[in-house]
Tab-separated table of C-alpha atoms and ligand atoms in Angstrom:
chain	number	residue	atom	x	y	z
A	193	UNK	CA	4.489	-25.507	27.781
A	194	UNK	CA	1.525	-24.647	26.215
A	195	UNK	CA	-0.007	-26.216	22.911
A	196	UNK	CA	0.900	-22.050	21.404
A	197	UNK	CA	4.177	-22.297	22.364
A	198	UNK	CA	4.618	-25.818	21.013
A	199	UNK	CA	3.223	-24.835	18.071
A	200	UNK	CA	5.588	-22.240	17.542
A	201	UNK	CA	8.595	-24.057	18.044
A	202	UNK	CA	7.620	-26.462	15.947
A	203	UNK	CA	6.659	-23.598	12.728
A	204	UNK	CA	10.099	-22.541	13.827
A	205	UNK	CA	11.835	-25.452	13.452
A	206	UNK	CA	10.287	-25.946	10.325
A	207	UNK	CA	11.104	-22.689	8.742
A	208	UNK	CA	14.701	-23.251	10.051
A	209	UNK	CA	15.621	-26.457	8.819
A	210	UNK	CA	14.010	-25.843	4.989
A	211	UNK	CA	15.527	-22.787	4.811
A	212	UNK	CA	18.871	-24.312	5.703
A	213	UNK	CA	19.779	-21.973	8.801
A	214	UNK	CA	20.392	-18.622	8.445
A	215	UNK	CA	20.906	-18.192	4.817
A	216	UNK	CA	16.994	-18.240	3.950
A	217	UNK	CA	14.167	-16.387	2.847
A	218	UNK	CA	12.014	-13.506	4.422
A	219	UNK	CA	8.548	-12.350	3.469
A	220	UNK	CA	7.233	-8.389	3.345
A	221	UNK	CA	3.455	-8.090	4.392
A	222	UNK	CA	1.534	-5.433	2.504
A	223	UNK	CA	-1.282	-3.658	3.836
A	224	UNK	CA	-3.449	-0.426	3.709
A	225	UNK	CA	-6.002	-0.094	6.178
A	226	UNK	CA	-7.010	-1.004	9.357
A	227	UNK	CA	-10.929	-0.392	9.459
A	228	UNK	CA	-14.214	-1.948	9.530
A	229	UNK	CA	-15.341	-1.270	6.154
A	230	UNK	CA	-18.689	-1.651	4.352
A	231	UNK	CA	-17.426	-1.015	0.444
A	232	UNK	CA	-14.226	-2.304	0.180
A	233	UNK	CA	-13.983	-2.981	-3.798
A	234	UNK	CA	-9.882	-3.117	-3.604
A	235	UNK	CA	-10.144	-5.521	-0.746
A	236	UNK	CA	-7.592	-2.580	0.930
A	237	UNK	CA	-9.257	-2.701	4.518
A	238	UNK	CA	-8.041	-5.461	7.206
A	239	UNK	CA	-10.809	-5.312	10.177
A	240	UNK	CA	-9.313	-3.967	13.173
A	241	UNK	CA	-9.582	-7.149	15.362
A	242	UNK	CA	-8.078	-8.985	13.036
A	243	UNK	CA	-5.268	-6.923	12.292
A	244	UNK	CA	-4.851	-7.451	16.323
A	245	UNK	CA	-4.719	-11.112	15.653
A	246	UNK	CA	-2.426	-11.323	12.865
A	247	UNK	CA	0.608	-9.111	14.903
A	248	UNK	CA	-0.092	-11.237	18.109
A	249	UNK	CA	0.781	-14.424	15.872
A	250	UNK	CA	3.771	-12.827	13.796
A	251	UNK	CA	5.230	-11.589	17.019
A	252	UNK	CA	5.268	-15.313	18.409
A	253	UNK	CA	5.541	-17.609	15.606
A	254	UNK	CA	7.695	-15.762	13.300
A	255	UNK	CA	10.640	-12.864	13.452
A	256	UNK	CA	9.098	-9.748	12.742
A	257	UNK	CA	11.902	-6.901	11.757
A	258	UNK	CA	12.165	-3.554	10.254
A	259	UNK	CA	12.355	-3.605	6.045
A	260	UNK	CA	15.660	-1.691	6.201
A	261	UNK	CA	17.190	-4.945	8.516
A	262	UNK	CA	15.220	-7.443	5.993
A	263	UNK	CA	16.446	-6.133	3.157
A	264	UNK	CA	20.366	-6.084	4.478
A	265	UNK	CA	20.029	-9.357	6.124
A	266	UNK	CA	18.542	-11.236	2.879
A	267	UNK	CA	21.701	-9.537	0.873
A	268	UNK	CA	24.014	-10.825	3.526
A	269	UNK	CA	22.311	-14.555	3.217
A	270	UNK	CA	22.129	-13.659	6.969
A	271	UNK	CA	18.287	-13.809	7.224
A	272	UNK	CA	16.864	-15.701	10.383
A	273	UNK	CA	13.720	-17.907	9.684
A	274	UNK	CA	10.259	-16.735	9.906
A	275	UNK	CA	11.765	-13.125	9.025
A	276	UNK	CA	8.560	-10.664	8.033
A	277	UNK	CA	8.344	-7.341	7.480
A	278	UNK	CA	5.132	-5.475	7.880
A	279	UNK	CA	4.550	-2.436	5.462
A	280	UNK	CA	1.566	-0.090	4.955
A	281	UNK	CA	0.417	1.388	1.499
A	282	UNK	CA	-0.525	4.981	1.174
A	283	UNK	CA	-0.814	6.557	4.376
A	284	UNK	CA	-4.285	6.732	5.602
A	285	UNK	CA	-5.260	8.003	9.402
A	286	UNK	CA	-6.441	4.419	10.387
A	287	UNK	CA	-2.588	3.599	10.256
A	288	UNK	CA	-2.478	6.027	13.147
A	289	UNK	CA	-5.179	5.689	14.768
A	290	UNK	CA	-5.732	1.903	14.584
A	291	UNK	CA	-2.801	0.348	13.643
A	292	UNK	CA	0.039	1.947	15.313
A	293	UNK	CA	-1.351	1.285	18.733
A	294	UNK	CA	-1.513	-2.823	17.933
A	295	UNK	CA	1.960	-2.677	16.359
A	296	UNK	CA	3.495	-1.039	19.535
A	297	UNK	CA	1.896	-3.431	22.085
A	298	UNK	CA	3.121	-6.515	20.040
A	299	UNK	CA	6.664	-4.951	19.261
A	300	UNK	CA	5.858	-5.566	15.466
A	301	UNK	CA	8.086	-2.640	13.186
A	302	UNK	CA	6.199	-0.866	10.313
A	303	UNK	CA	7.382	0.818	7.418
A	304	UNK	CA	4.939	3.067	6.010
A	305	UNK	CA	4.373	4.708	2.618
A	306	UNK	CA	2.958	7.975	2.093
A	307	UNK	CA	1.978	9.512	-1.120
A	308	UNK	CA	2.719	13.272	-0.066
A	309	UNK	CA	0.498	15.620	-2.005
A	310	UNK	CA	-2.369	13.679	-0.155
A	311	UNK	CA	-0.733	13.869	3.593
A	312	UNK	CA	-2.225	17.227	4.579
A	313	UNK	CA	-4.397	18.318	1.744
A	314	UNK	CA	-7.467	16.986	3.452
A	315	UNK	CA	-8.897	15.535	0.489
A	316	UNK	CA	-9.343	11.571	0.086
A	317	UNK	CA	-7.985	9.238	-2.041
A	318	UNK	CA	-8.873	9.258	-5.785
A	319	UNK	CA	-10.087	5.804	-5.313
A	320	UNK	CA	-12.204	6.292	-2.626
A	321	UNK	CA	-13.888	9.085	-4.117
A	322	UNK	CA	-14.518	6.926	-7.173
A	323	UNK	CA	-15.977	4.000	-4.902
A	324	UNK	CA	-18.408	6.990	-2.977
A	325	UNK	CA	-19.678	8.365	-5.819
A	326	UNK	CA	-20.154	5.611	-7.567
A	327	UNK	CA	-21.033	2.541	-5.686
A	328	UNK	CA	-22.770	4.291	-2.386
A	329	UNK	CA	-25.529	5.167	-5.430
A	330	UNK	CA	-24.984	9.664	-5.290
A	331	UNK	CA	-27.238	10.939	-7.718
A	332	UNK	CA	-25.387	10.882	-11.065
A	333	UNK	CA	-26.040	11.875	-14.738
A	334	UNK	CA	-27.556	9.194	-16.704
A	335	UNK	CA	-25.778	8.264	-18.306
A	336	UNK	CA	-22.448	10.108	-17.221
A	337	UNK	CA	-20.110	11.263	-20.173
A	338	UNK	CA	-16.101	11.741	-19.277
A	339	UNK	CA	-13.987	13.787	-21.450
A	340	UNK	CA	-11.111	11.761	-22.237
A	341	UNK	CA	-7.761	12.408	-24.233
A	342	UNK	CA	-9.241	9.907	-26.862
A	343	UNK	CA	-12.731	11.303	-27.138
A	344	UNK	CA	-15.717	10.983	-25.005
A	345	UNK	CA	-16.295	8.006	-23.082
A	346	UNK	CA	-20.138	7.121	-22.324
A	347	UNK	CA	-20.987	5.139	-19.062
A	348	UNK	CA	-24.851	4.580	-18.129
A	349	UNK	CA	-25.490	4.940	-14.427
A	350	UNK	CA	-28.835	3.613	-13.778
A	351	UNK	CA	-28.529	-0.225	-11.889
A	352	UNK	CA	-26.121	-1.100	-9.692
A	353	UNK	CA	-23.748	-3.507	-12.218
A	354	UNK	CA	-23.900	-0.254	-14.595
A	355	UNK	CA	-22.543	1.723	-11.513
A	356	UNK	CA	-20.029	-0.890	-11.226
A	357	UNK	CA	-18.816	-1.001	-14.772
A	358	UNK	CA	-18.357	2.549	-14.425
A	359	UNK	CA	-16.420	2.546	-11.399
A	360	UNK	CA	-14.013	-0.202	-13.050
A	361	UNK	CA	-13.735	1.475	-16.207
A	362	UNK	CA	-12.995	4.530	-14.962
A	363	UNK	CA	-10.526	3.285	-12.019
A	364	UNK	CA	-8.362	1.618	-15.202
A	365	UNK	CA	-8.380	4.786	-16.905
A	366	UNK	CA	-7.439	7.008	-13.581
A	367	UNK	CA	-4.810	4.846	-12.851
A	368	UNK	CA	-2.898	4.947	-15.796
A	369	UNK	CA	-3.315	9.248	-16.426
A	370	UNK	CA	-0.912	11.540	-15.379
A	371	UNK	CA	-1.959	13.348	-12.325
A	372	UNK	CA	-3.227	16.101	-14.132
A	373	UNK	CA	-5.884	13.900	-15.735
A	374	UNK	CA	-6.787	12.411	-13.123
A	375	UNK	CA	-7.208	16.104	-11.247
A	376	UNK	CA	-9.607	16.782	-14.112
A	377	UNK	CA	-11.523	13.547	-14.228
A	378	UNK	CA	-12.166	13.969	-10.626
A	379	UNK	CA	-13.677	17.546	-10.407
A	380	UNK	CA	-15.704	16.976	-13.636
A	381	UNK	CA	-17.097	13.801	-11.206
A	382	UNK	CA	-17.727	15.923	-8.070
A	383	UNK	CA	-19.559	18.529	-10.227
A	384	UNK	CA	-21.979	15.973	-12.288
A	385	UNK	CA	-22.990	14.478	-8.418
A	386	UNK	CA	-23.452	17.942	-7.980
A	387	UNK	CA	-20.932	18.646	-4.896
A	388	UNK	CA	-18.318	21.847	-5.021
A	389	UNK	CA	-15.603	19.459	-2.957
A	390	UNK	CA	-14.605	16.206	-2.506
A	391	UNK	CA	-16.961	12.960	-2.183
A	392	UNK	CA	-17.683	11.764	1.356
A	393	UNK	CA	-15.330	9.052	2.306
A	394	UNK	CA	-16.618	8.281	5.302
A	395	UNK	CA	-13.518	7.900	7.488
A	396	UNK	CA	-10.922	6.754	4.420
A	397	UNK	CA	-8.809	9.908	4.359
A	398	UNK	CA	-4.993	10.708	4.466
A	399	UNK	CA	-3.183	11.685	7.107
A	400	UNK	CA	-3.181	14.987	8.060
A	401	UNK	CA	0.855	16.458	8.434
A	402	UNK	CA	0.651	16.393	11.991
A	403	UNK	CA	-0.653	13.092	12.257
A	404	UNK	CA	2.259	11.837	9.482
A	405	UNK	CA	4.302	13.429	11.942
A	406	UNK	CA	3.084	11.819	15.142
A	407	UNK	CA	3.129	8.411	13.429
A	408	UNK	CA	6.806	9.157	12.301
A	409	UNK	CA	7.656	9.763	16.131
A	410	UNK	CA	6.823	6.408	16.853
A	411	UNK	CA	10.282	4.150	17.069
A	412	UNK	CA	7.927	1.322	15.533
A	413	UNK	CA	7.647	3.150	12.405
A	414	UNK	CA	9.842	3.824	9.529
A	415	UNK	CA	8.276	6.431	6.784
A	416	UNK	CA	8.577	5.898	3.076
A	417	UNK	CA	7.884	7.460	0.047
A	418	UNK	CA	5.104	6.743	-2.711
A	419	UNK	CA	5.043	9.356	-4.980
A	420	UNK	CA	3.491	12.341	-4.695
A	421	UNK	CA	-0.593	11.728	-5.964
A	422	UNK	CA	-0.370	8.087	-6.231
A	423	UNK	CA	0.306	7.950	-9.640
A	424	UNK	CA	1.998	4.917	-11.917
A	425	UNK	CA	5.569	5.801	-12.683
A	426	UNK	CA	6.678	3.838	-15.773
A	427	UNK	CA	3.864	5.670	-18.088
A	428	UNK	CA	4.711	9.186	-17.032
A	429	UNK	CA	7.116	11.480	-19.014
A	430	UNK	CA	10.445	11.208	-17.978
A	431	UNK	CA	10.279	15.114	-15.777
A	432	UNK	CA	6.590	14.364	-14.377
A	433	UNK	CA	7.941	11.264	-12.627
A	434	UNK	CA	10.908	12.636	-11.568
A	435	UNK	CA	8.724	15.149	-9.925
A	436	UNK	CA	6.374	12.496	-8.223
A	437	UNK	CA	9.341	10.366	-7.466
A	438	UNK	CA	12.311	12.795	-6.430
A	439	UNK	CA	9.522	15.200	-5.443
A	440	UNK	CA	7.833	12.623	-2.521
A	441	UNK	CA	11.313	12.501	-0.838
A	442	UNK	CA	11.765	15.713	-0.764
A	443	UNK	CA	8.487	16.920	0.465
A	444	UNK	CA	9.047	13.707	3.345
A	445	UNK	CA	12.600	15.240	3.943
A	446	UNK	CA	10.478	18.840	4.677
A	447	UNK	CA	7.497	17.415	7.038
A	448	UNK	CA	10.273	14.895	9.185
A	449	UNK	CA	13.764	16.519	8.852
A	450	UNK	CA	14.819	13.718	7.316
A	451	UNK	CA	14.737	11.897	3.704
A	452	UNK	CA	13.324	8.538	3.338
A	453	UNK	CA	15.039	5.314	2.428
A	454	UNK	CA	12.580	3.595	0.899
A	455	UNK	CA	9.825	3.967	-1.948
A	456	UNK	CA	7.213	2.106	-2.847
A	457	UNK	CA	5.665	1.565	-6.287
A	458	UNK	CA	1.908	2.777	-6.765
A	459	UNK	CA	0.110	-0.317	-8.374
A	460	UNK	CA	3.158	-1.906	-7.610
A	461	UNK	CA	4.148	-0.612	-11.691
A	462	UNK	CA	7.991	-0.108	-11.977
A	463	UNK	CA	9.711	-1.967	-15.291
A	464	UNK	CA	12.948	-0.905	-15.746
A	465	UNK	CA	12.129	2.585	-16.637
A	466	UNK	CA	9.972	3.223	-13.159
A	467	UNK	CA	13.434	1.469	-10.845
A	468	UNK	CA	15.692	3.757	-12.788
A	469	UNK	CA	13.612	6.762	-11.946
A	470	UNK	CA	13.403	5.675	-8.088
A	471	UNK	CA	17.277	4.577	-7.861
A	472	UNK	CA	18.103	8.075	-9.153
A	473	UNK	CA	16.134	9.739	-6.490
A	474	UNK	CA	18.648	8.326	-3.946
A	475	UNK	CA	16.468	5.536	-2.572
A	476	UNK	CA	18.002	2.676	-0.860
A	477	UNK	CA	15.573	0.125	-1.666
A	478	UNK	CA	12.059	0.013	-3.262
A	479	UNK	CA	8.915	-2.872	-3.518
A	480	UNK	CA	6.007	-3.799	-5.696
A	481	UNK	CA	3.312	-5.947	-5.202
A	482	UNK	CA	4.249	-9.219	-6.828
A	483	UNK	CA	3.745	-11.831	-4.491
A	484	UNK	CA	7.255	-14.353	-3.509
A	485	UNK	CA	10.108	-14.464	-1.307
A	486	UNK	CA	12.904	-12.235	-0.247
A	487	UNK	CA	16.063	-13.829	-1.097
A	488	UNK	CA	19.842	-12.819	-1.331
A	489	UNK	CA	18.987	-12.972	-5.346
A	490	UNK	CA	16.061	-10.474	-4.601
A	491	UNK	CA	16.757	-7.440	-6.545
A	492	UNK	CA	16.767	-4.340	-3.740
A	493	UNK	CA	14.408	-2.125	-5.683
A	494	UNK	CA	11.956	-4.866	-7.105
A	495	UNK	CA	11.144	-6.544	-3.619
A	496	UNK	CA	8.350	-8.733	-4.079
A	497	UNK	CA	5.294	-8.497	-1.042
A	498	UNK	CA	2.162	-10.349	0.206
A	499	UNK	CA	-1.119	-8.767	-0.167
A	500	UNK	CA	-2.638	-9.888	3.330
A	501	UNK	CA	-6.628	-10.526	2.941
A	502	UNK	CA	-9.186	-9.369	5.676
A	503	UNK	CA	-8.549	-13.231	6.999
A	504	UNK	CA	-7.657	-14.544	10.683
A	505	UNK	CA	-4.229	-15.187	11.784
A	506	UNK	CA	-4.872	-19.034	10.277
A	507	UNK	CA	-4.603	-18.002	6.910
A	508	UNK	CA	-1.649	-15.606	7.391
A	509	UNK	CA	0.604	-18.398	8.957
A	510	UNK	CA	-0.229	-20.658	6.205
A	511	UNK	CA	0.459	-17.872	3.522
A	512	UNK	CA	3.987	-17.062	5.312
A	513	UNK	CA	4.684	-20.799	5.866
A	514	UNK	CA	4.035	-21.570	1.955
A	515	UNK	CA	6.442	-18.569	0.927
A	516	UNK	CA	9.001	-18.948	3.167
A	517	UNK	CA	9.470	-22.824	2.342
A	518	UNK	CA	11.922	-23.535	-0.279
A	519	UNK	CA	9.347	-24.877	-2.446
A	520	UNK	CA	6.871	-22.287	-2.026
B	287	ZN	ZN1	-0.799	2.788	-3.051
């Protein structure tokens, strides 16, 4: 036996006998990319060899399963111990091109959520055309005024913590517009850099439909919904977010013949208004991004999830040990 294999029995037999048997408590992983990557201000990048680490140690110390089985298992009190989901925010290429082939060599499922209007538009990610254009220094207007629905806002652009107050300021304000605003915002950025298109990303981008599609074929992977251009539900008007939220499993539906169980939250934001909204669509089940346990008290459309850090597979185990003891 070797000192792994001890090791694992051991974690197991630890996870087993504080969570009392079967009844227990399972843990959803939450991540976004897998990529070396320089600027990373959301902290939403994994590197790929350690991505490759962390699935080699889920698949032998703890019981990785699909969300769907999770979810049913933690309402039956029929979870087994070290159950972890793994689940994907978004829908970038790298969860194609990098992460699919790690999941399928260490048998590890993946649910994965897509916001739709991005998935074949060829455009990046709000966010990632903030961080370009702001923090990879593009010639800007100094200082750079933004047109806002509350008067002009005024952000100089000349050093880099300027840049950076910028970036933040504006990222709070894009996050909570409706997608319309944030449409606006974003081509009145592109033309002060002085670019007719979108801000090079580098290699952050969406997945293209066929590529959604080839990642759905994968029996590893289940597809999920996450609105339609990544915006927060609970501050839209009732009709746009039944558009983003409705409208994301129906355009899924279209591109894979079939409609999605699951939905996550953008910013993780729900409230009661945002679950109503996302129950009506017909969802099954839907998560945020508070950190805890899965329980058979979880409530199915506020699961909680674990942010996982660009960290070795040391600092996952503990993370996963600490939430899935009783007194974690
Ligand atoms: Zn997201």
């Amino acid at each position: 036996v070797s000192t792994g294999a001890r090791a694992t029995a051991a974690v197991r037999r630890r996870l087993a006998g504080r969570a009392g048997g079967r009844s227990g408590r399972g843990a959803i992983l939450l991540y976004h990319r897998v990529a070396e990557v320089g600027t990373d201000p959301w902290r939403l990048a994994v590197a790929p060899e350690r991505f490759a680490e962390q699935m080699a140690m889920l698949r032998s110390e703890f019981e990785p399963m699909p969300l769907a089985e999770l979810v049913d298992a933690a309402q039956r009190r029929r979870l087994p111990p070290g159950a972890v989901a793994v689940t994907f925010d978004d829908g970038y290429r790298d969860n194609l091109t990098a992460a699919l082939p790690v999941l399928e060599r260490e048998r590890v499922p993946a649910t994965v959520f897509v916001a739709t209007r991005y998935v074949g538009a060829g455009e990046p990610f709000w966010w990632d055309e903030l961080t370009a254009l702001l923090l990879r220094r593009m010639p800007l207007p100094d200082p750079l005024d933004v047109p806002l629905e509350d008067g002009m806002r005024r952000w100089p652009t000349k050093t880099r913590s300027q840049r950076r107050a910028a970036h933040d300021g504006l990222q709070f304000l894009l996050r909570h517009g409706d997608p319309e605003r944030v449409e606006d915002v974003m081509t009145l950025l592109r033309a002060a850099a002085g670019l007719d298109g979108p801000a090079d990303t580098r290699d952050a981008s969406a997945m293209t439909i066929d590529e959604l599609r080839a990642l759905a074929r994968s029996e590893t992977i289940d597809i999920g919904a996450h609105t339609r251009t990544h915006t927060s539900v609970p501050a839209l008007d009732t009709e746009i977010a039944r558009d983003e939220v409705e409208g994301s499993a129906h355009d899924l539906e279209l591109l894979l013949g079939r409609p999605p169980m699951s939905f996550s939250y953008p910013f993780g934001d729900h409230g009661p208004r945002g679950r109503k909204v996302v129950r009506k669509a017909g969802f099954e089940f839907a998560a945020g991004t508070s950190p805890g346990a899965v329980t058979w008290l979880t409530h199915p459309f506020e699961l909680p999830r674990l942010w996982v850090e660009d960290a070795g597979p040391d600092w996952l185990r503990r993370r996963l040990t600490s939430v899935l003891s009783p007194a974690g």
